XYZ file of C-alpha atoms in Angstrom:
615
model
C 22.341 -60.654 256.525
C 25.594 -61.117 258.477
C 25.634 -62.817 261.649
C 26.566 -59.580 263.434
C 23.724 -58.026 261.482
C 21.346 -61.197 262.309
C 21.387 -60.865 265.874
C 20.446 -56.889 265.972
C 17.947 -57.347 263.501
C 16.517 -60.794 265.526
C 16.311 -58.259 268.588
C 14.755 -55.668 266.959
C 12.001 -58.067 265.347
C 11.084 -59.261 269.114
C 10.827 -55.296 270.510
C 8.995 -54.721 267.691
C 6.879 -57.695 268.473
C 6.271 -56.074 272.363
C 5.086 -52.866 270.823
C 1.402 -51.884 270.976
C -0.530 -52.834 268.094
C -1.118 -49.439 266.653
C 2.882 -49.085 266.431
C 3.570 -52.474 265.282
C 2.704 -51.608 261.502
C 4.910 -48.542 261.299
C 7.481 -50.437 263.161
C 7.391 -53.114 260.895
C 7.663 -50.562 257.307
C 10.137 -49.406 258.783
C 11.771 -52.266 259.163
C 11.447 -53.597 255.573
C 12.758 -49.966 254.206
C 15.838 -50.554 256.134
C 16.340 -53.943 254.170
C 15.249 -53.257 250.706
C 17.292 -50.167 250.592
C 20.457 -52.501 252.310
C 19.836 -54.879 249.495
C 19.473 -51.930 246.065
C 22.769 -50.278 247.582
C 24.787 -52.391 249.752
C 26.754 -54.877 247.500
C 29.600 -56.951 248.137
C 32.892 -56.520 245.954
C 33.803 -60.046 246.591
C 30.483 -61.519 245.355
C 30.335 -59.387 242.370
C 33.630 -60.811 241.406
C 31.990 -64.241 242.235
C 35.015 -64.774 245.237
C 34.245 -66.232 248.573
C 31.093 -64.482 251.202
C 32.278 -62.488 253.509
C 30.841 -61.851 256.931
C 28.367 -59.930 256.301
C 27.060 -61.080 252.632
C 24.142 -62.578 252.157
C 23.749 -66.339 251.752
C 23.032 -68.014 249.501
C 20.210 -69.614 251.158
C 18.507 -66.663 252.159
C 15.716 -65.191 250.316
C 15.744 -62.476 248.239
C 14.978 -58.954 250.308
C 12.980 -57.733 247.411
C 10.310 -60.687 248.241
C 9.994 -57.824 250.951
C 7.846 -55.738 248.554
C 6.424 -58.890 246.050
C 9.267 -57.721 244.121
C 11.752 -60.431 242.737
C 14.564 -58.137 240.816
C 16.653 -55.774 242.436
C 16.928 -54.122 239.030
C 13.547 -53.290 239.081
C 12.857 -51.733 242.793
C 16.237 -49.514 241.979
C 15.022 -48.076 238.666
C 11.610 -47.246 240.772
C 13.992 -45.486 243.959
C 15.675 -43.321 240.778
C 12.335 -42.684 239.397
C 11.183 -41.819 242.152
C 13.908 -39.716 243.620
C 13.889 -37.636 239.824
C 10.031 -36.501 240.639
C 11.202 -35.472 244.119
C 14.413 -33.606 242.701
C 11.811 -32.337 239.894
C 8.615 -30.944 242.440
C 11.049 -29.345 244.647
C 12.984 -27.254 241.507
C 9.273 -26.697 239.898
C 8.066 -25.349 243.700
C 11.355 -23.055 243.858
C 10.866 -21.525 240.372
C 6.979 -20.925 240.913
C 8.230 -18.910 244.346
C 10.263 -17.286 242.388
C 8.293 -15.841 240.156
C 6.396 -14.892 242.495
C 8.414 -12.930 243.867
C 9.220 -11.396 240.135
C 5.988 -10.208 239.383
C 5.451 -8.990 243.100
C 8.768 -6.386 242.456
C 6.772 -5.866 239.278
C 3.819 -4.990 240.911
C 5.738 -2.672 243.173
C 7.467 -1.372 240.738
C 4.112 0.013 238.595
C 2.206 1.353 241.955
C 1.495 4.776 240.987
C 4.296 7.690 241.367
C 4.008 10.009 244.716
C 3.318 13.350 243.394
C 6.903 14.384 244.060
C 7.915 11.487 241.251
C 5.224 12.614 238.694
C 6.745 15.957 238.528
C 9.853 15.043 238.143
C 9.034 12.466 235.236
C 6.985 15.381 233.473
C 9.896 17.298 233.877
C 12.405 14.688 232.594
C 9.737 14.325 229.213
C 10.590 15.246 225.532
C 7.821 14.881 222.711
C 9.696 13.655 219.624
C 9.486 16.404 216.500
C 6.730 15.463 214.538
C 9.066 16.658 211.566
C 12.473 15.166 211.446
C 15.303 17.635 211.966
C 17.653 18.104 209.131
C 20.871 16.385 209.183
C 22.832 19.043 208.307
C 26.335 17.309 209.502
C 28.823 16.242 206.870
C 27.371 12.792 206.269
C 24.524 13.696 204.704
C 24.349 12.781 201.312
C 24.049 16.637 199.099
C 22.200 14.373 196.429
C 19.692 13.133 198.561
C 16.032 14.173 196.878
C 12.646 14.690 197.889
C 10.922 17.354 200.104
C 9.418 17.685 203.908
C 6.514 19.913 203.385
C 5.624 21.713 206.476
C 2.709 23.504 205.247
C 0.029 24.208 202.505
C -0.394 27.567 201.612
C -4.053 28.193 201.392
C -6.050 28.799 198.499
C -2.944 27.893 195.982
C -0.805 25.466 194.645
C 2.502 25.989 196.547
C 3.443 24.565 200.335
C 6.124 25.108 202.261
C 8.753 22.465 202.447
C 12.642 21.838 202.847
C 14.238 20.669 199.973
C 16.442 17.441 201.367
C 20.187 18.097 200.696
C 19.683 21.844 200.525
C 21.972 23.891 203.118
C 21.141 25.709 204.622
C 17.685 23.564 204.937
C 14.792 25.786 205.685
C 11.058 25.561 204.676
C 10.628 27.585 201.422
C 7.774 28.190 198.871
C 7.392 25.026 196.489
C 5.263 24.398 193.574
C 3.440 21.026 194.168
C 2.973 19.759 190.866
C 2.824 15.928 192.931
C -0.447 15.992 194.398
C -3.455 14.532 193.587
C -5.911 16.859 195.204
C -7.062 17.405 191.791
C -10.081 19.775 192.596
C -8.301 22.313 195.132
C -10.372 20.821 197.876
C -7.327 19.868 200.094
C -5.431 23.217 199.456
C -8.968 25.122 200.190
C -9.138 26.389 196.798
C -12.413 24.911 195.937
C -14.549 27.059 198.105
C -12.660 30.409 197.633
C -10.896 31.214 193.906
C -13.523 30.293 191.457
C -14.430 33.925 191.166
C -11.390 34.743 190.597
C -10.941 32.327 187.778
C -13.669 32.418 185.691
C -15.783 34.866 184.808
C -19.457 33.403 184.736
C -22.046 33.447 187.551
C -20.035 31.262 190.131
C -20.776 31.794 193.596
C -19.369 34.023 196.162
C -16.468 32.463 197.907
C -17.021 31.982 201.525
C -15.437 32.681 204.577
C -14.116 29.390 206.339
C -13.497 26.117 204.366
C -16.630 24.041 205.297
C -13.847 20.552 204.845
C -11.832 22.218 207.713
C -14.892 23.305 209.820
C -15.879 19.556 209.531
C -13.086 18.351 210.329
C -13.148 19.991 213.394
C -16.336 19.606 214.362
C -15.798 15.838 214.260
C -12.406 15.999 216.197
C -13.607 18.114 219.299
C -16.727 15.721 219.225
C -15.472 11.975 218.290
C -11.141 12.176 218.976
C -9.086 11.508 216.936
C -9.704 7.173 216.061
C -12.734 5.202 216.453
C -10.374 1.929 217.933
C -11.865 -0.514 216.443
C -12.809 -2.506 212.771
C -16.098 -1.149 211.511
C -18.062 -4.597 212.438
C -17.157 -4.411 216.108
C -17.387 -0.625 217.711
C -15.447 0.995 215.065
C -18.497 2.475 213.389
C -19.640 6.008 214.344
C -23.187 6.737 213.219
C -23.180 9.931 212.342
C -19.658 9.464 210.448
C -19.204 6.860 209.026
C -22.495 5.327 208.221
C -23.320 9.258 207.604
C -20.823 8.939 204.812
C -21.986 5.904 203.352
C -25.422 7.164 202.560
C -24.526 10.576 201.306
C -21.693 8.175 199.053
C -24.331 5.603 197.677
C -26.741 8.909 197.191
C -24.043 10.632 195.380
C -23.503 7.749 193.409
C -27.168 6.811 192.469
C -26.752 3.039 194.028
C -28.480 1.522 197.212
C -25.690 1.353 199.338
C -21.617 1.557 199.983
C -19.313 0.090 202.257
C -16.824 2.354 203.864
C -12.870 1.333 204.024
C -10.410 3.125 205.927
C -7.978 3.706 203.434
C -8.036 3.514 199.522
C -5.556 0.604 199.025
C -7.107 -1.557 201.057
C -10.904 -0.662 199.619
C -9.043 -2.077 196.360
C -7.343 -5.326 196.983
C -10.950 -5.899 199.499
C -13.190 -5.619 196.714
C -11.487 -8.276 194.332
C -10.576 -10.736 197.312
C -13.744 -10.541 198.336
C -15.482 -11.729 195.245
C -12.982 -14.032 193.176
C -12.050 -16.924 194.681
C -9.795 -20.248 193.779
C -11.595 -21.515 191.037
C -12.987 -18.026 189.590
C -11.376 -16.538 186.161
C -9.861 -12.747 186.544
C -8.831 -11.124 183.502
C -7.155 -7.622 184.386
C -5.196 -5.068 182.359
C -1.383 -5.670 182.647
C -0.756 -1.761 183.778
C -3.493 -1.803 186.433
C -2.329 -0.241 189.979
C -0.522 -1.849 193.024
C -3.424 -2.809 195.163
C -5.656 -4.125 192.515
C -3.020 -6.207 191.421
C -2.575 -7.377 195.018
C -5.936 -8.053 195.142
C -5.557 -10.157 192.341
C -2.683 -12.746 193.680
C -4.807 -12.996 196.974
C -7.701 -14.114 195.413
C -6.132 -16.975 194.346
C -7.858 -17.301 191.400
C -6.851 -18.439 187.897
C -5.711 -15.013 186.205
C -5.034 -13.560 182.974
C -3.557 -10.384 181.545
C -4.160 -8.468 178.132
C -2.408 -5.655 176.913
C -2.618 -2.755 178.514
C -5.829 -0.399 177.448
C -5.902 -2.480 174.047
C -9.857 -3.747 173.618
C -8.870 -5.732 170.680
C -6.395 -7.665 173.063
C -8.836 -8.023 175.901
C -11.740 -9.594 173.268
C -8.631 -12.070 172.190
C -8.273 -13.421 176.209
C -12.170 -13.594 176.520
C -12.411 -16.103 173.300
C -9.294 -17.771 174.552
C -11.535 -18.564 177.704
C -14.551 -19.471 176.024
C -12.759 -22.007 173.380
C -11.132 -23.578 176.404
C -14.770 -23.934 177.935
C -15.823 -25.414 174.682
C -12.810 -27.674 174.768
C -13.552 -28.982 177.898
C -17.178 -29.223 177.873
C -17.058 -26.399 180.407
C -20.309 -23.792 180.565
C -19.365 -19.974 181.602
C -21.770 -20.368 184.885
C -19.885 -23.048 186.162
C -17.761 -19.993 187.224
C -17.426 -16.656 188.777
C -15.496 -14.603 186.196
C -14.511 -10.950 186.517
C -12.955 -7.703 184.895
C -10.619 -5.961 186.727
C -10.210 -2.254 185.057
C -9.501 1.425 186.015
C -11.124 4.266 184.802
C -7.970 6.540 184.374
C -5.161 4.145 185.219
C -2.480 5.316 187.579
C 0.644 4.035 186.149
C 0.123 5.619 183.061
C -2.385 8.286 182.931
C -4.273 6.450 180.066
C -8.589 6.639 180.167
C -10.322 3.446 180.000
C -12.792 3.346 176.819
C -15.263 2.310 178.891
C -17.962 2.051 176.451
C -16.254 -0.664 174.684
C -15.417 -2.781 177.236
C -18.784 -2.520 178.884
C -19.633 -4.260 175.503
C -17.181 -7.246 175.655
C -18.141 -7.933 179.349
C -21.636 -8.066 177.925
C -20.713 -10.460 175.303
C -18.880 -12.819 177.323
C -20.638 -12.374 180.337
C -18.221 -10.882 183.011
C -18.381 -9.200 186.059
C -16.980 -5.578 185.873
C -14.772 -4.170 188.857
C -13.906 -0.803 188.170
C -11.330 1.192 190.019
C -12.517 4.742 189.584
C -10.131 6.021 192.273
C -8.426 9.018 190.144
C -11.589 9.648 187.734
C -14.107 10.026 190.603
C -14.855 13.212 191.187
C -12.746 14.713 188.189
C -14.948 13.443 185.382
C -18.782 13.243 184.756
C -21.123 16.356 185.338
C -21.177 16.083 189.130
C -17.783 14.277 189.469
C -19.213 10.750 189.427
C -16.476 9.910 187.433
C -15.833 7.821 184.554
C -19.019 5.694 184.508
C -21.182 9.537 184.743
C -19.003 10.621 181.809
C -20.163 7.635 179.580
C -23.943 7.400 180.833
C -23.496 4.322 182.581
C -24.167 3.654 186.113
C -22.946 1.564 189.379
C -24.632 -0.953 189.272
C -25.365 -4.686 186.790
C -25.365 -4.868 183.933
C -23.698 -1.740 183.591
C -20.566 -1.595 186.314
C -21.440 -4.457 188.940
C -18.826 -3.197 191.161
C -17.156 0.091 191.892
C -14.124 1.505 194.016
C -13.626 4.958 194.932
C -11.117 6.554 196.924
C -11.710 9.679 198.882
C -8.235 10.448 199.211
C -7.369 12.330 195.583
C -10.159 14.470 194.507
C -12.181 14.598 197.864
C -8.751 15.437 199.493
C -9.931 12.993 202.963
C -8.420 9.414 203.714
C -10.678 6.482 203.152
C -11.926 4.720 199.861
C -15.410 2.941 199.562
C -17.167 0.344 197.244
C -20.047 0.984 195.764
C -23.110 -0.926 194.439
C -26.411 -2.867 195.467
C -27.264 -3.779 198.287
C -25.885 -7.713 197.753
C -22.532 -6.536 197.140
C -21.925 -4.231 199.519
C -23.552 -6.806 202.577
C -21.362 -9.409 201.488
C -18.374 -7.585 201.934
C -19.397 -6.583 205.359
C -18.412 -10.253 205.908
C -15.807 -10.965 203.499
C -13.740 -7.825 202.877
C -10.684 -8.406 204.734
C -9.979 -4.348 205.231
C -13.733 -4.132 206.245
C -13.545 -7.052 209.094
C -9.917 -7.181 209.963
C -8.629 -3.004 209.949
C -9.706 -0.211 212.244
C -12.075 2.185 210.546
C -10.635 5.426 209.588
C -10.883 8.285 211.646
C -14.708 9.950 212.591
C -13.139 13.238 211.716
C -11.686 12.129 207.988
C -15.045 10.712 207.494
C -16.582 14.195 208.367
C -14.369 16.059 205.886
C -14.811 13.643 203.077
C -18.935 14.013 203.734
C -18.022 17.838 203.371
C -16.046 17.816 200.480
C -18.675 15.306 198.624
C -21.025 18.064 199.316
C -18.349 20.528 197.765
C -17.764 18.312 194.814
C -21.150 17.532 193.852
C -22.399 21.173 194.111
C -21.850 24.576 191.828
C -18.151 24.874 193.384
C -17.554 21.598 191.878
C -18.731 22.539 188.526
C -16.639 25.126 188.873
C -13.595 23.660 190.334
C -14.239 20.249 187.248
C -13.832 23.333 184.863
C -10.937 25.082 185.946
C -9.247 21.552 186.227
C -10.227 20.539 182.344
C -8.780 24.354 181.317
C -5.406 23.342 183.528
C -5.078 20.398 181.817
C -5.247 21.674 177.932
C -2.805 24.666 179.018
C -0.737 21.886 179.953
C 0.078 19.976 177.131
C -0.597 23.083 174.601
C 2.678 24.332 176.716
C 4.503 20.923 176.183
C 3.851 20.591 172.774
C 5.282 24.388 172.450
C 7.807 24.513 174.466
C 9.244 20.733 174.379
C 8.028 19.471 171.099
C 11.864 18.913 169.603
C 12.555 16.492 172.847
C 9.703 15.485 175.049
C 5.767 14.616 174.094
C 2.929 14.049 177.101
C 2.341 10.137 176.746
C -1.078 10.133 179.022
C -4.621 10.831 177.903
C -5.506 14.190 177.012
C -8.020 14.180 179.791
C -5.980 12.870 182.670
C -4.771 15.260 185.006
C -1.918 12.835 185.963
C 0.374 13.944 183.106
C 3.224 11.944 181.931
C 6.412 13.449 179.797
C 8.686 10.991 178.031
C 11.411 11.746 175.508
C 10.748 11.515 171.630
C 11.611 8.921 169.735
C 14.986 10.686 167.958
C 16.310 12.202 171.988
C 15.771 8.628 173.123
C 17.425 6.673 170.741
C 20.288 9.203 171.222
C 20.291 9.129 174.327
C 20.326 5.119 174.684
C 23.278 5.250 171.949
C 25.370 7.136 173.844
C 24.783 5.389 177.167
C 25.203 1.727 175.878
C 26.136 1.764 172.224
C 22.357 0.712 171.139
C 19.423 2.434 170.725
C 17.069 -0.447 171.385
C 16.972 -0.147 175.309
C 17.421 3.423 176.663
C 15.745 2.524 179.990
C 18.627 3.213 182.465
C 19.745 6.298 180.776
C 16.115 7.889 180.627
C 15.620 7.603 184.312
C 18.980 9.010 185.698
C 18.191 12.192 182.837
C 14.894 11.957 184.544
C 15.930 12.570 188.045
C 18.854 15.443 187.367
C 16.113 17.003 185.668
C 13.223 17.088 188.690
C 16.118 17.677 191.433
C 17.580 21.167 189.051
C 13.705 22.625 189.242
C 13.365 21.371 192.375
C 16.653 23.385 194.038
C 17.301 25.566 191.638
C 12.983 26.574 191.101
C 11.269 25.380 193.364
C 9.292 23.402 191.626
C 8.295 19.385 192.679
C 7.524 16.582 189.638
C 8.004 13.102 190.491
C 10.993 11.325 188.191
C 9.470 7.923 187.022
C 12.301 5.217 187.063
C 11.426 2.082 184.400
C 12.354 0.108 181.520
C 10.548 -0.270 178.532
C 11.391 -1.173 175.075
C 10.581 -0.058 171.723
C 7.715 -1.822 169.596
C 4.114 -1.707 169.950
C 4.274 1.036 172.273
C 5.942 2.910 169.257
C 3.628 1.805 167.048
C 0.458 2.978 169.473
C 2.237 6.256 170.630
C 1.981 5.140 174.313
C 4.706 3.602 176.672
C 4.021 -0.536 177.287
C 6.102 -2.774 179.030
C 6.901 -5.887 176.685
C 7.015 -8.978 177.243
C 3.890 -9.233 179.117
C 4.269 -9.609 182.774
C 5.226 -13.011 183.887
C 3.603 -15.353 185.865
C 0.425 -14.014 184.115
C 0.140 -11.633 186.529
C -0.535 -8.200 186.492
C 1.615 -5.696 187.646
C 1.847 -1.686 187.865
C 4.709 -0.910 185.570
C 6.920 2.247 185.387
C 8.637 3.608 181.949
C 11.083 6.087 182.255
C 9.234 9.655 182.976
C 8.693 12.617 184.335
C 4.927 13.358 186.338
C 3.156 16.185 187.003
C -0.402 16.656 188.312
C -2.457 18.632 187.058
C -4.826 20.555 189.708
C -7.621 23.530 189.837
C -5.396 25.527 192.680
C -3.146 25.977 189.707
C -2.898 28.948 188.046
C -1.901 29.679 184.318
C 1.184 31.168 184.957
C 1.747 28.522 187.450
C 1.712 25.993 184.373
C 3.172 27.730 182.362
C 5.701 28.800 184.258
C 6.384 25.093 185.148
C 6.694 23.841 181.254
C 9.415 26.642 180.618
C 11.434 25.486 183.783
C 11.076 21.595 183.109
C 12.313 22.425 179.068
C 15.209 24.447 180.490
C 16.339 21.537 183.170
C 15.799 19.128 180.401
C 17.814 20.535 177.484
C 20.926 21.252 180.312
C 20.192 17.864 181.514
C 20.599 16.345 177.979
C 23.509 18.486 177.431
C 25.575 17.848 180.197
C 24.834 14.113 180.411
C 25.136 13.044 176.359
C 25.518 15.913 174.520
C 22.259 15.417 172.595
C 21.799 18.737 171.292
């Protein structure tokens, strides 16, 4: 230190030296404090520029105040002062946050204590329910073209609902013809139970006075709610719902057991993921439907397409397989391998020859999981569907794995998978929609127990007959009354009927849109749409208008739309071809089908007039 420094601090040693012991020690700290912070951040100008000492710098003879501490380097004791001021700086911003915080979720707090009375009536007050429908835009942007309906009721007992027509003004709810659902048997409309005597004349039952579906359905909302809250393996399941409808399903059915999904897309992509894994073979139909073919791509499994419905094709892939087991000195049980099929395929309306394909999977050894989503409960004697219609049943050899829906025919929400007892257990654990989604609703599960009771009994016969009658007047009326332009593509036994144009209005039609008649794609599915939006403004009638593409060639040659090439990526996919689709349904009447043929060949012939001048 400086000699004016020296002397203070030489006095201060010696009172420090008088002190009593206990204060010596403190004294003393302090002391050394004083000179190691002097010495970090008192320097001299004139010795850093290596000039003369001044007064008060220290000598050169002195040593180091660091030695204070054991520490030699100034360097080092001021990087540990930073250091050390940094935590300080950093424990007092971290205490000032946490308080406030605090202080956040204490306004918070406040801020959700219950209302006074006073404050509850005045937020009841202040409270709007939003419209369950939308109200119509009926301002000056809305688009006049804009299709579809908003049904706002069913009218009971027939085929017709009440719905606005979008882009109508004035929009109001009107009387429609519903030729778009699938409730196939009348159950959903309430048909089932109450026109067969008016339909056929045989010895039918009485119709009764309250839909037993609807009194179910009630039943189970008054008693369960409205949602069970919770995936089926946790508290989601409701005894006497949902396993309720399992058993009456799997007795139905003639298997062991079922497993009960909440919805039918899910019950779908479940069942495949479930079973095929990376490293298992899946050979599926090219045309099969959007959740199947979901299922497919999740499984991650090596998959492969054949044409779509075409057995001949389908043998082809299976001895593909097996020479590239042969090939590779591979046996068939070194893997899971599986057939993915429908029974009447969605995207097309086409019926599965079952028989024959039961046959290959037998001769190659496959798995069979068969989508019978549309043909339960329309075909077979009690509505079993396709496998009851061929004599086959749910379970190995014969069909080792079956989906059903119980949202088309059995007009409920839900879908369910079918089999023994080892297949339906193991999805328990490794269907994703079984573990992962909430069940469906205690109420739904009600009505579809209901209308399984329906289906399977003498209103079912019933209904199953009406619906095959329906579906014969249908395309004796199209060959009639649109022979010269359109043709029904689908099965004869499908009630999901497709109409495309013949060959000679197609190729027209494609000429005059592009100068070729090879690809009329673009041009069949705009005709398509005028025509379902002029019957459904001008008559009140709702079809769906199919958009696609599809080219000429074997589909020609078979009489049924394909999508060529195959699909890529060897995957399969649900493809569209230009179309128009109606569904066919037992709360239809006669006239109501008829009456629907001559107003889709009136919109079509002024559709093909005013768009290419075809005729």
């Amino acid at each position: 230190v400086c000699p004016a420094e020296a002397t203070v601090l030489m006095s201060t040693s010696a009172a420090g030296a008088a002190l009593p012991s206990q204060l010596s020690s403190s004294y003393s700290a302090g002391l050394r404090i004083g000179l190691l912070a002097r010495s970090v951040f008192v320097r001299s100008p004139v010795a850093e520029s290596g000039g003369a000492l001044e007064a008060c710098d220290v000598p050169p003879t002195s040593p180091p105040v660091a030695t204070v501490w054991g520490w030699e380097d100034a360097a080092t004791v001021r990087g540990a002062l930073v250091f050390l001021l940094l935590c300080t700086a950093t424990a007092t911003g971290m205490f000032r946050t946490g308080k406030k915080r605090r202080r956040d979720a204490e306004a918070k707090v406040r801020d959700l204590a219950a209302p006074t009375p006073e404050e509850e009536e005045k937020i009841l007050e202040a409270w709007r329910p939003e419209p369950i429908v939308p109200a119509s835009d009926t301002s000056s942007s809305a688009s006049p073209t804009e299709e579809g309906i908003i049904i706002h009721s069913i009218v009971r007992g027939t085929a017709y609902v009440m719905a606005e027509v979008k882009g109508d003004y004035p929009s109001a709810p009107r009387r429609i013809l519903n030729m778009a659902s699938f409730d196939f048997l009348g159950i959903g409309s309430g048909s089932a139970h109450a026109r067969p005597v008016r339909l056929l004349d045989d010895d039918s039952p009485p119709p009764t006075d309250a839909d037993p579906v609807v009194r179910a359905a009630l039943s189970g909302l008054r008693r369960y709610g409205v949602g069970s809250c919770g995936p089926r393996g946790f508290y989601g399941t409701i005894g006497p719902a949902h396993l309720g409808l399992e058993s009456a399903l799997a007795g139905f059915c003639g298997v062991p057991d079922s497993s009960l999904y909440s919805d039918g897309c899910s019950a779908c992509s479940s069942a495949v993921t479930a079973f095929a894994k990376r490293g298992d073979v899946v050979v599926a139909d090219e045309a099969v439907c959007e959740p199947l073919a979901t299922g497919t791509r999740l499984s991650r499994a090596a998959v492969r397409t054949f044409r779509h419905n075409d057995m001949d094709d389908l043998e082809r892939v299976l001895a593909d397989i097996r020479a590239d087991d042969e090939r590779n000195g591979r046996r068939s049980t070194d893997q899971r391998r599986f057939l993915v099929l429908e029974g009447i395929y969605r995207a097309t309306g086409q019926v599965l020859p079952l028989r024959r394909a039961i046959e290959i999977k037998r001769k190659y050894k496959y798995r069979l999981i068969l989508d019978e989503a549309v043909s339960f409960g329309v075909m077979g004697e009690h509505g079993g569907g396709l496998a009851e219609e061929c004599s086959f049943t749910h379970l190995s050899p014969d069909v080792e794995i079956s989906v059903i829906s119980l949202e088309h025919a059995l007009a409920s929400v839900g879908g369910a998978v079918v089999g023994d007892s080892e297949v339906t257990d193991h999805q328990r654990l490794s269907g994703a929609g079984y573990c992962f989604s909430a069940s469906g609703p205690p109420f739904a599960a009600l009505a579809g127990e209901a209308a399984l009771r329906l289906c399977h009994g003498e209103n079912g016969r019933v209904a199953r007959k009406v619906l095959g009658r329906n579906i014969e007047a249908a395309a004796r009326a199209v060959g009639k009354r649109l022979g010269v332009l359109a043709k029904v593509a689908s099965d004869p036994r499908s009630p999901i009927v497709y109409i495309i144009l013949n060959e000679a209005a197609a190729s027209q039609l494609g000429e005059n849109a592009s100068g070729g008649g090879e690809d009329s794609g673009e041009a069949e599915s705009m005709l398509w749409r005028i025509v379902a939006r002029r019957m459904l403004v001008r008559d009140g009638l709702f079809m769906v208008a199919v958009p696609g593409k599809w080219t000429w060639g074997v589909g020609r040659k078979r009489g049924g739309p394909y999508r060529l090439p195959h699909i890529s990526q060897n995957m399969p996919s649900s493809p569209t071809f230009p179309s128009i689709r109606m569904s066919i349904t037992a709360s239809q009447t006669l006239e109501d089908i008829k009456g629907a043929i001559d107003s889709l060949g009136d919109a079509l012939e002024e559709s093909l007039n005013s768009v290419s001048g075809v005729l």
